[in-house]
Amino acid sequence: MGETKDRIAELVREYHQEQTPGPFVPGVSPVQVSGAVLTAEDRLALVSAALDLRIAAGTASRRFERDFARFIGTRKAHLTNSGSSANLLALSSLTSPQLEDERLRPGDEVVTVAAGFPTTVSPILQNGLVPVFVDVELGTYNTTPERIAAAIGPRTRAIMIAHSLGNPFQATEIAQLAEDRGLFFVEDNCDGVDSIYRGRRTGSFGDLSTTSFYPAHHIAMGEGGCVLTSNLALARIVESFRDWGRDCWCEPGEDNRCMKRFDQQMGKLPQGYDHKYIFSHVGYNLKATDLQASLGLSQLGRIDEFAAARRRNWRQLREGLDGLPGLLLPEATPDSDPSWFGFLITVSPDAPYSRAALVDHLESLNIHTRRFFAGNLTRHPAYSDRPHRIAEPLVNSDLITDQTFWIGVYPGLTQEMLDFVIASVREFTTRA
């Protein structure tokens, strides 16, 4: 069996070599905004897990959780099937009856940002809570502690915001604000793995934090995400909500770790009811598989390489586009070292050309672009008739909706590709 597996591994490496893309042809070859950067070892990790039929959560999942929590700087991590599920899981856990008077209840408010991705906001509504929308700053595209403080009202119980395209918000100050006001703080770190604020990795500041491992993100599992925390009580609640809502903490296939499997009485169940089938939350099944975790472990070993490439590519674009007429270029938050997800560009309203014209020019050259996700979420049909509160005029969020887009910095981009992007933007803006 070992020899057979070795032959398969050799064939996998040969197959990977056959998939090597051809040379870059400017204007013809696509310049993607994002994508997974996968090696032969990544393919082998997936194939090996498949050959061993590790198709549910198991040893690779638990190892990834330990290694990733250590990397971010938290005590616990719980792997999920997506970053969106991680956000739903994190916020849902704060509604647990086990939190007693501190639990979030329907009608409570959660301060969040209007300009961003919907899965930071949707869990608020899905739990019967009320999002309170604040604006962001142009340049950093993050909100500020001052904006959040001004939005807090008598029913506000939590803050849930994302690091915009990997650029850290003022996490130390916002965490302190949450502590001072008695609020939960959920840190959406899906775009910011290995970003640094005041010497700490993002994802280590919140009561809970979340990450995505979709191929567009910093490391890839195909689909996947994670909820992290250093609060062991919250970690236990997160695990329960993720795993059907059950009270038992034994792994699937494991029995009686607590040595009280048939010795407990909970709810209105009879004494000694099997603890593996006692449910303390109305939960979900949001687990990932060892196939995903095996790929994630292989990718995690290259996170420093990926983050360095993202920083290098962002700097090349920032230096190459500096000073061009009509463009507002992104700025890192002070005291931060972002592991950038993308390069945001805002076209000034008084520029001699439009955002649409610039985007059309780039797309015609096969340089891919994306909007800053949903722009102002309150303008979307999904949220127009849902309970919410707008804490301040969303002036910058509206400007972003009209004038902002982003281009890629992911590690699969070459210097030749980035030079072509810079030349294409310069040519358009200087002749407009």
Coordinates of C-alpha atoms in Angstrom, one line a residue:
M1 CA 0.0 0.0 0.0
G2 CA 2.9 2.4 0.8
E3 CA 4.4 1.8 -2.7
T4 CA 1.1 2.5 -4.4
K5 CA 0.7 5.7 -2.5
D6 CA 4.3 6.7 -3.4
R7 CA 3.5 6.1 -7.1
I8 CA 0.3 8.2 -6.8
A9 CA 2.3 11.0 -5.2
E10 CA 4.8 10.9 -8.1
L11 CA 2.0 11.2 -10.6
V12 CA 0.4 14.1 -8.7
R13 CA 3.7 16.0 -8.9
E14 CA 3.9 15.3 -12.6
Y15 CA 0.4 16.4 -13.1
H16 CA 1.1 19.6 -11.2
Q17 CA 4.0 20.4 -13.5
E18 CA 1.7 20.0 -16.5
Q19 CA -0.6 22.7 -15.1
T20 CA 2.1 25.4 -15.2
P21 CA 0.6 28.5 -17.0
G22 CA 2.3 29.9 -20.1
P23 CA 4.1 33.3 -20.3
F24 CA 2.2 36.5 -19.5
V25 CA 0.9 38.3 -22.5
P26 CA 0.0 41.9 -21.7
G27 CA -3.6 42.7 -22.6
V28 CA -4.4 39.0 -23.2
S29 CA -3.5 37.1 -20.1
P30 CA -5.8 37.8 -17.2
V31 CA -4.5 39.9 -14.3
Q32 CA -6.7 38.4 -11.6
V33 CA -7.8 40.3 -8.4
S34 CA -7.4 37.2 -6.2
G35 CA -6.8 33.5 -6.2
A36 CA -5.3 30.6 -4.5
V37 CA -1.5 30.0 -5.0
L38 CA -1.2 26.2 -4.9
T39 CA 1.9 24.0 -5.1
A40 CA 2.4 20.3 -5.7
E41 CA 2.6 19.8 -2.0
D42 CA -0.9 21.4 -1.6
R43 CA -2.2 18.9 -4.2
L44 CA -0.5 16.1 -2.4
A45 CA -2.1 17.1 0.9
L46 CA -5.5 16.9 -0.6
V47 CA -4.9 13.6 -2.4
S48 CA -3.3 12.0 0.7
A49 CA -6.4 12.9 2.8
A50 CA -8.7 11.6 0.1
L51 CA -6.8 8.3 -0.2
D52 CA -7.1 7.8 3.5
L53 CA -10.8 8.7 3.3
R54 CA -10.5 11.4 5.9
I55 CA -13.7 13.0 4.7
A56 CA -15.1 14.3 8.0
A57 CA -13.5 16.5 10.7
G58 CA -10.7 14.7 12.4
T59 CA -7.0 14.8 13.3
A60 CA -6.1 17.3 10.5
S61 CA -8.9 19.6 11.6
R62 CA -7.8 19.6 15.2
R63 CA -4.2 20.1 14.3
F64 CA -5.1 23.1 12.1
E65 CA -7.2 24.6 14.9
R66 CA -4.2 24.3 17.4
D67 CA -1.7 25.7 14.9
F68 CA -3.8 28.5 13.6
A69 CA -4.8 29.7 17.1
R70 CA -1.1 29.7 18.1
F71 CA -0.3 31.7 14.9
I72 CA -3.0 34.4 15.5
G73 CA -2.3 34.5 19.3
T74 CA -5.6 33.1 20.8
R75 CA -6.2 30.2 23.0
K76 CA -8.8 28.5 20.9
A77 CA -9.9 28.2 17.2
H78 CA -12.9 26.3 15.8
L79 CA -12.8 25.4 12.1
T80 CA -15.9 26.1 10.0
N81 CA -17.1 25.4 6.5
S82 CA -16.8 29.0 5.4
G83 CA -15.9 32.5 6.7
S84 CA -19.6 33.5 6.3
S85 CA -20.5 30.6 8.7
A86 CA -17.7 31.8 11.0
N87 CA -19.4 35.2 11.3
L88 CA -22.8 33.6 11.8
L89 CA -21.4 31.3 14.5
A90 CA -19.5 34.0 16.3
L91 CA -22.5 36.3 16.7
S92 CA -24.9 33.5 17.4
S93 CA -22.8 32.3 20.2
L94 CA -23.4 35.7 22.0
T95 CA -27.1 34.9 22.2
S96 CA -26.4 31.8 24.3
P97 CA -28.5 31.4 27.5
Q98 CA -25.3 30.3 29.2
L99 CA -24.2 34.0 29.1
E100 CA -27.3 34.8 31.3
D101 CA -27.9 38.5 31.6
E102 CA -25.0 39.3 29.2
R103 CA -26.5 37.4 26.3
L104 CA -27.7 39.3 23.2
R105 CA -31.5 39.3 22.8
P106 CA -33.7 40.2 19.9
G107 CA -33.9 44.0 19.5
D108 CA -30.4 44.6 20.9
E109 CA -28.2 46.8 18.7
V110 CA -24.8 45.9 17.2
V111 CA -22.6 48.7 15.8
T112 CA -21.2 47.9 12.4
V113 CA -20.0 49.5 9.2
A114 CA -22.1 50.5 6.2
A115 CA -19.4 50.0 3.6
G116 CA -18.3 46.4 3.4
F117 CA -19.3 42.8 2.8
P118 CA -22.8 41.6 3.8
T119 CA -21.8 38.6 5.9
T120 CA -20.5 41.0 8.6
V121 CA -24.0 42.4 8.8
S122 CA -26.4 39.6 7.9
P123 CA -25.7 37.5 11.1
I124 CA -26.9 40.5 13.1
L125 CA -30.3 40.4 11.4
Q126 CA -30.4 36.6 11.3
N127 CA -30.3 36.7 15.1
G128 CA -33.1 39.2 15.4
L129 CA -30.7 42.0 16.4
V130 CA -30.5 45.6 15.0
P131 CA -27.4 46.8 13.0
V132 CA -26.4 50.3 13.7
F133 CA -24.5 51.7 10.7
V134 CA -21.5 54.0 10.9
D135 CA -19.4 55.6 8.2
V136 CA -15.7 55.0 7.3
E137 CA -12.8 57.2 6.5
L138 CA -11.5 57.6 3.0
G139 CA -8.0 56.4 2.5
T140 CA -8.0 53.7 5.2
Y141 CA -11.6 52.7 4.5
N142 CA -12.1 51.9 8.2
T143 CA -14.3 53.4 10.8
T144 CA -12.9 55.0 13.9
P145 CA -13.4 54.6 17.7
E146 CA -15.0 58.1 17.7
R147 CA -17.6 57.2 15.2
I148 CA -18.4 54.0 17.1
A149 CA -18.6 55.8 20.4
A150 CA -21.0 58.3 19.0
A151 CA -23.3 55.5 17.6
I152 CA -23.7 53.7 21.0
G153 CA -27.2 54.0 22.4
P154 CA -29.1 52.5 25.3
R155 CA -29.8 49.2 23.5
T156 CA -26.3 48.8 22.0
R157 CA -24.7 45.5 23.2
A158 CA -22.0 44.7 20.7
I159 CA -19.6 45.9 18.0
M160 CA -18.9 43.8 14.9
I161 CA -16.7 45.2 12.2
A162 CA -14.1 44.0 9.6
H163 CA -10.6 45.1 8.8
S164 CA -11.1 46.6 5.4
L165 CA -9.2 44.7 2.7
G166 CA -6.6 43.7 5.3
N167 CA -6.0 47.3 6.6
P168 CA -6.4 47.1 10.4
F169 CA -8.9 49.3 12.0
Q170 CA -7.8 50.8 15.4
A171 CA -8.3 47.5 17.2
T172 CA -6.6 48.3 20.5
E173 CA -8.7 51.4 20.9
I174 CA -12.0 49.8 19.8
A175 CA -11.4 46.8 22.1
Q176 CA -10.9 49.2 25.0
L177 CA -14.0 51.1 24.1
A178 CA -16.0 47.9 24.1
E179 CA -14.6 46.9 27.5
D180 CA -15.3 50.3 28.9
R181 CA -18.9 50.3 27.7
G182 CA -19.6 46.7 28.6
L183 CA -20.0 45.6 24.9
F184 CA -19.1 42.4 23.1
F185 CA -16.5 42.9 20.3
V186 CA -16.5 40.6 17.3
E187 CA -13.5 41.2 15.0
D188 CA -14.1 40.1 11.4
N189 CA -10.5 39.3 10.3
C190 CA -11.5 37.5 7.0
D191 CA -9.5 39.8 4.9
G192 CA -6.6 40.4 7.3
V193 CA -4.7 37.3 8.3
D194 CA -1.2 38.3 9.4
S195 CA -2.0 42.0 9.5
I196 CA -0.4 43.7 12.5
Y197 CA -1.7 46.6 14.6
R198 CA 0.4 48.0 17.4
G199 CA 2.6 44.9 17.4
R200 CA -0.3 42.3 17.6
R201 CA -1.8 40.2 14.8
T202 CA -5.4 41.2 13.9
G203 CA -7.8 38.5 15.1
S204 CA -6.4 38.6 18.6
F205 CA -8.2 41.7 19.8
G206 CA -11.9 40.7 19.9
D207 CA -13.9 38.6 22.3
L208 CA -14.3 36.6 19.2
S209 CA -12.7 36.9 15.8
T210 CA -13.4 35.2 12.4
T211 CA -11.4 34.2 9.4
S212 CA -12.1 33.0 5.8
F213 CA -10.2 30.4 3.9
Y214 CA -12.0 30.9 0.6
P215 CA -9.5 30.8 -2.4
A216 CA -9.5 34.6 -2.6
H217 CA -8.2 34.9 0.9
H218 CA -4.7 34.7 2.5
I219 CA -4.7 30.9 2.7
A220 CA -7.0 28.6 0.9
M221 CA -9.0 25.6 1.8
G222 CA -11.5 25.9 -1.1
E223 CA -14.2 26.7 1.4
G224 CA -13.5 27.2 5.1
G225 CA -13.4 29.6 7.9
C226 CA -12.6 29.8 11.6
V227 CA -13.8 31.4 14.9
L228 CA -11.1 32.3 17.4
T229 CA -11.2 33.4 21.0
S230 CA -9.1 33.4 24.2
N231 CA -12.3 33.2 26.4
L232 CA -12.7 29.5 27.2
A233 CA -16.4 29.9 28.1
L234 CA -17.1 31.5 24.7
A235 CA -15.1 28.8 23.0
R236 CA -17.2 26.1 24.6
I237 CA -20.4 27.9 23.4
V238 CA -19.0 28.3 19.9
E239 CA -18.2 24.6 19.7
S240 CA -21.8 23.7 20.8
F241 CA -23.4 26.1 18.2
R242 CA -21.1 24.7 15.5
D243 CA -21.8 21.1 16.3
W244 CA -25.6 20.9 16.1
G245 CA -26.1 22.7 19.5
R246 CA -25.1 19.6 21.5
D247 CA -23.9 19.9 25.0
C248 CA -21.3 17.1 24.8
W249 CA -17.8 18.0 23.8
C250 CA -16.6 14.5 22.8
E251 CA -15.3 14.3 19.2
P252 CA -17.4 12.2 16.8
G253 CA -16.5 8.6 17.4
E254 CA -15.2 9.4 20.9
D255 CA -17.2 8.4 24.0
N256 CA -17.3 9.5 27.6
R257 CA -14.4 11.9 27.8
C258 CA -16.2 13.6 30.7
M259 CA -16.7 10.2 32.5
K260 CA -20.3 11.3 33.1
R261 CA -22.0 10.2 29.9
F262 CA -24.8 8.5 31.6
D263 CA -24.7 10.3 34.9
Q264 CA -26.3 13.7 34.2
Q265 CA -29.8 15.2 34.3
M266 CA -30.4 18.3 32.1
G267 CA -33.5 20.1 31.1
K268 CA -36.6 17.9 31.4
L269 CA -34.8 14.8 30.3
P270 CA -34.6 11.7 32.5
Q271 CA -31.6 11.1 34.7
G272 CA -28.8 9.5 32.9
Y273 CA -29.9 10.4 29.4
D274 CA -27.0 9.9 27.0
H275 CA -25.0 13.1 27.1
K276 CA -23.9 12.7 23.4
Y277 CA -27.5 13.5 22.5
I278 CA -28.3 16.4 24.9
F279 CA -28.7 19.7 23.2
S280 CA -28.1 23.0 25.0
H281 CA -28.4 25.4 22.0
V282 CA -30.4 25.7 18.9
G283 CA -27.3 25.2 16.8
Y284 CA -26.1 24.3 13.3
N285 CA -23.7 21.9 11.6
L286 CA -21.0 24.2 10.4
K287 CA -17.9 21.9 10.6
A288 CA -15.3 21.6 8.0
T289 CA -13.6 18.4 6.8
D290 CA -10.1 16.9 7.0
L291 CA -9.8 17.4 3.3
Q292 CA -10.1 21.1 3.8
A293 CA -7.9 21.1 6.9
S294 CA -5.2 19.1 5.2
L295 CA -5.0 21.7 2.4
G296 CA -5.1 24.5 5.1
L297 CA -2.2 23.0 7.0
S298 CA -0.1 22.9 3.8
Q299 CA -1.0 26.5 3.1
L300 CA -0.4 27.7 6.6
G301 CA 3.2 26.7 6.3
R302 CA 3.6 29.4 3.6
I303 CA 1.7 32.2 5.3
D304 CA 4.8 34.3 5.8
E305 CA 5.6 34.0 2.1
F306 CA 2.1 34.9 1.1
A307 CA 1.9 38.0 3.4
A308 CA 5.3 39.2 2.3
A309 CA 4.2 39.0 -1.4
R310 CA 0.9 40.9 -0.6
R311 CA 2.9 43.7 1.1
R312 CA 5.5 43.8 -1.7
N313 CA 2.8 43.9 -4.5
W314 CA 0.8 46.6 -2.7
R315 CA 4.0 48.8 -2.3
Q316 CA 4.8 48.4 -6.0
L317 CA 1.3 49.6 -6.9
R318 CA 1.3 52.4 -4.4
E319 CA 4.7 53.8 -5.6
G320 CA 3.8 53.3 -9.3
L321 CA 0.5 55.1 -9.1
D322 CA 1.5 57.8 -6.7
G323 CA 0.6 61.4 -7.8
L324 CA -1.6 60.4 -10.7
P325 CA -4.4 63.0 -11.3
G326 CA -7.9 62.2 -10.0
L327 CA -7.0 59.2 -7.9
L328 CA -7.2 58.8 -4.1
L329 CA -4.8 56.0 -3.2
P330 CA -5.1 53.8 0.0
E331 CA -3.2 54.5 3.2
A332 CA -2.3 52.1 6.0
T333 CA -3.8 52.8 9.3
P334 CA -1.2 54.5 11.6
D335 CA 0.7 52.0 13.8
S336 CA -0.2 49.1 11.4
D337 CA 1.5 46.8 9.0
P338 CA -1.3 45.4 6.8
S339 CA -1.3 42.1 5.0
W340 CA -3.3 43.5 2.2
F341 CA -6.2 41.8 0.5
G342 CA -6.4 44.3 -2.3
F343 CA -5.5 47.8 -3.6
L344 CA -8.4 50.3 -3.2
I345 CA -8.7 53.2 -5.6
T346 CA -11.2 56.0 -5.3
V347 CA -11.7 58.3 -8.4
S348 CA -12.2 61.8 -7.2
P349 CA -15.7 63.2 -8.1
D350 CA -13.9 66.1 -9.9
A351 CA -11.5 64.0 -11.9
P352 CA -11.6 64.6 -15.7
Y353 CA -12.8 61.0 -16.2
S354 CA -15.2 58.6 -14.4
R355 CA -14.6 55.6 -12.3
A356 CA -16.6 53.6 -14.9
A357 CA -14.4 54.8 -17.7
L358 CA -11.2 53.8 -15.9
V359 CA -12.7 50.4 -14.9
D360 CA -13.8 49.8 -18.5
H361 CA -10.3 50.6 -19.7
L362 CA -8.7 48.2 -17.3
E363 CA -11.2 45.4 -18.0
S364 CA -10.7 45.8 -21.7
L365 CA -7.0 44.9 -21.1
N366 CA -8.0 41.9 -19.1
I367 CA -7.0 43.6 -15.8
H368 CA -9.7 42.5 -13.5
T369 CA -11.4 44.8 -11.0
R370 CA -13.9 44.6 -8.1
R371 CA -16.1 47.1 -6.3
F372 CA -15.5 47.6 -2.6
F373 CA -17.9 44.8 -2.0
A374 CA -21.5 46.1 -1.4
G375 CA -20.6 49.8 -1.1
N376 CA -23.2 51.3 1.2
L377 CA -25.2 48.2 2.4
T378 CA -28.2 50.3 3.4
R379 CA -28.8 51.0 -0.3
H380 CA -29.3 47.3 -1.2
P381 CA -32.7 45.8 -1.5
A382 CA -31.9 43.0 1.0
Y383 CA -31.6 45.5 3.8
S384 CA -34.1 48.2 2.8
D385 CA -37.0 46.9 4.8
R386 CA -35.0 45.3 7.7
P387 CA -34.7 46.9 11.1
H388 CA -31.6 49.1 11.3
R389 CA -30.4 52.4 12.6
I390 CA -28.1 54.8 10.7
A391 CA -26.0 56.6 13.3
E392 CA -24.6 59.4 11.0
P393 CA -24.8 60.6 7.4
L394 CA -23.0 57.9 5.4
V395 CA -21.3 60.4 3.2
N396 CA -18.1 58.4 2.5
S397 CA -19.9 55.1 2.2
D398 CA -22.0 56.7 -0.6
L399 CA -18.9 58.1 -2.3
I400 CA -17.3 54.6 -2.1
T401 CA -20.5 53.1 -3.7
D402 CA -20.1 55.5 -6.7
Q403 CA -16.4 56.1 -7.0
T404 CA -14.3 53.2 -5.5
F405 CA -12.9 49.9 -6.9
W406 CA -10.0 47.7 -6.2
I407 CA -7.3 45.7 -8.0
G408 CA -5.3 42.7 -6.9
V409 CA -2.2 42.2 -4.8
Y410 CA -2.4 38.5 -4.2
P411 CA 0.8 36.4 -4.4
G412 CA 0.0 35.0 -7.8
L413 CA 0.7 38.3 -9.5
T414 CA 4.1 38.8 -11.0
Q415 CA 6.1 42.0 -11.2
E416 CA 5.5 42.0 -15.0
M417 CA 1.8 41.9 -14.4
L418 CA 1.9 44.8 -11.9
D419 CA 4.1 46.9 -14.2
F420 CA 1.4 46.4 -16.9
V421 CA -1.3 47.5 -14.5
I422 CA 0.6 50.6 -13.4
A423 CA 1.4 51.5 -17.1
S424 CA -2.2 51.0 -18.0
V425 CA -3.6 53.2 -15.3
R426 CA -0.9 55.9 -15.9
E427 CA -1.7 55.9 -19.6
F428 CA -5.4 56.4 -19.1
T429 CA -5.3 59.0 -16.3
T430 CA -2.6 61.2 -18.0
R431 CA -4.4 61.4 -21.3
A432 CA -7.9 61.9 -19.9

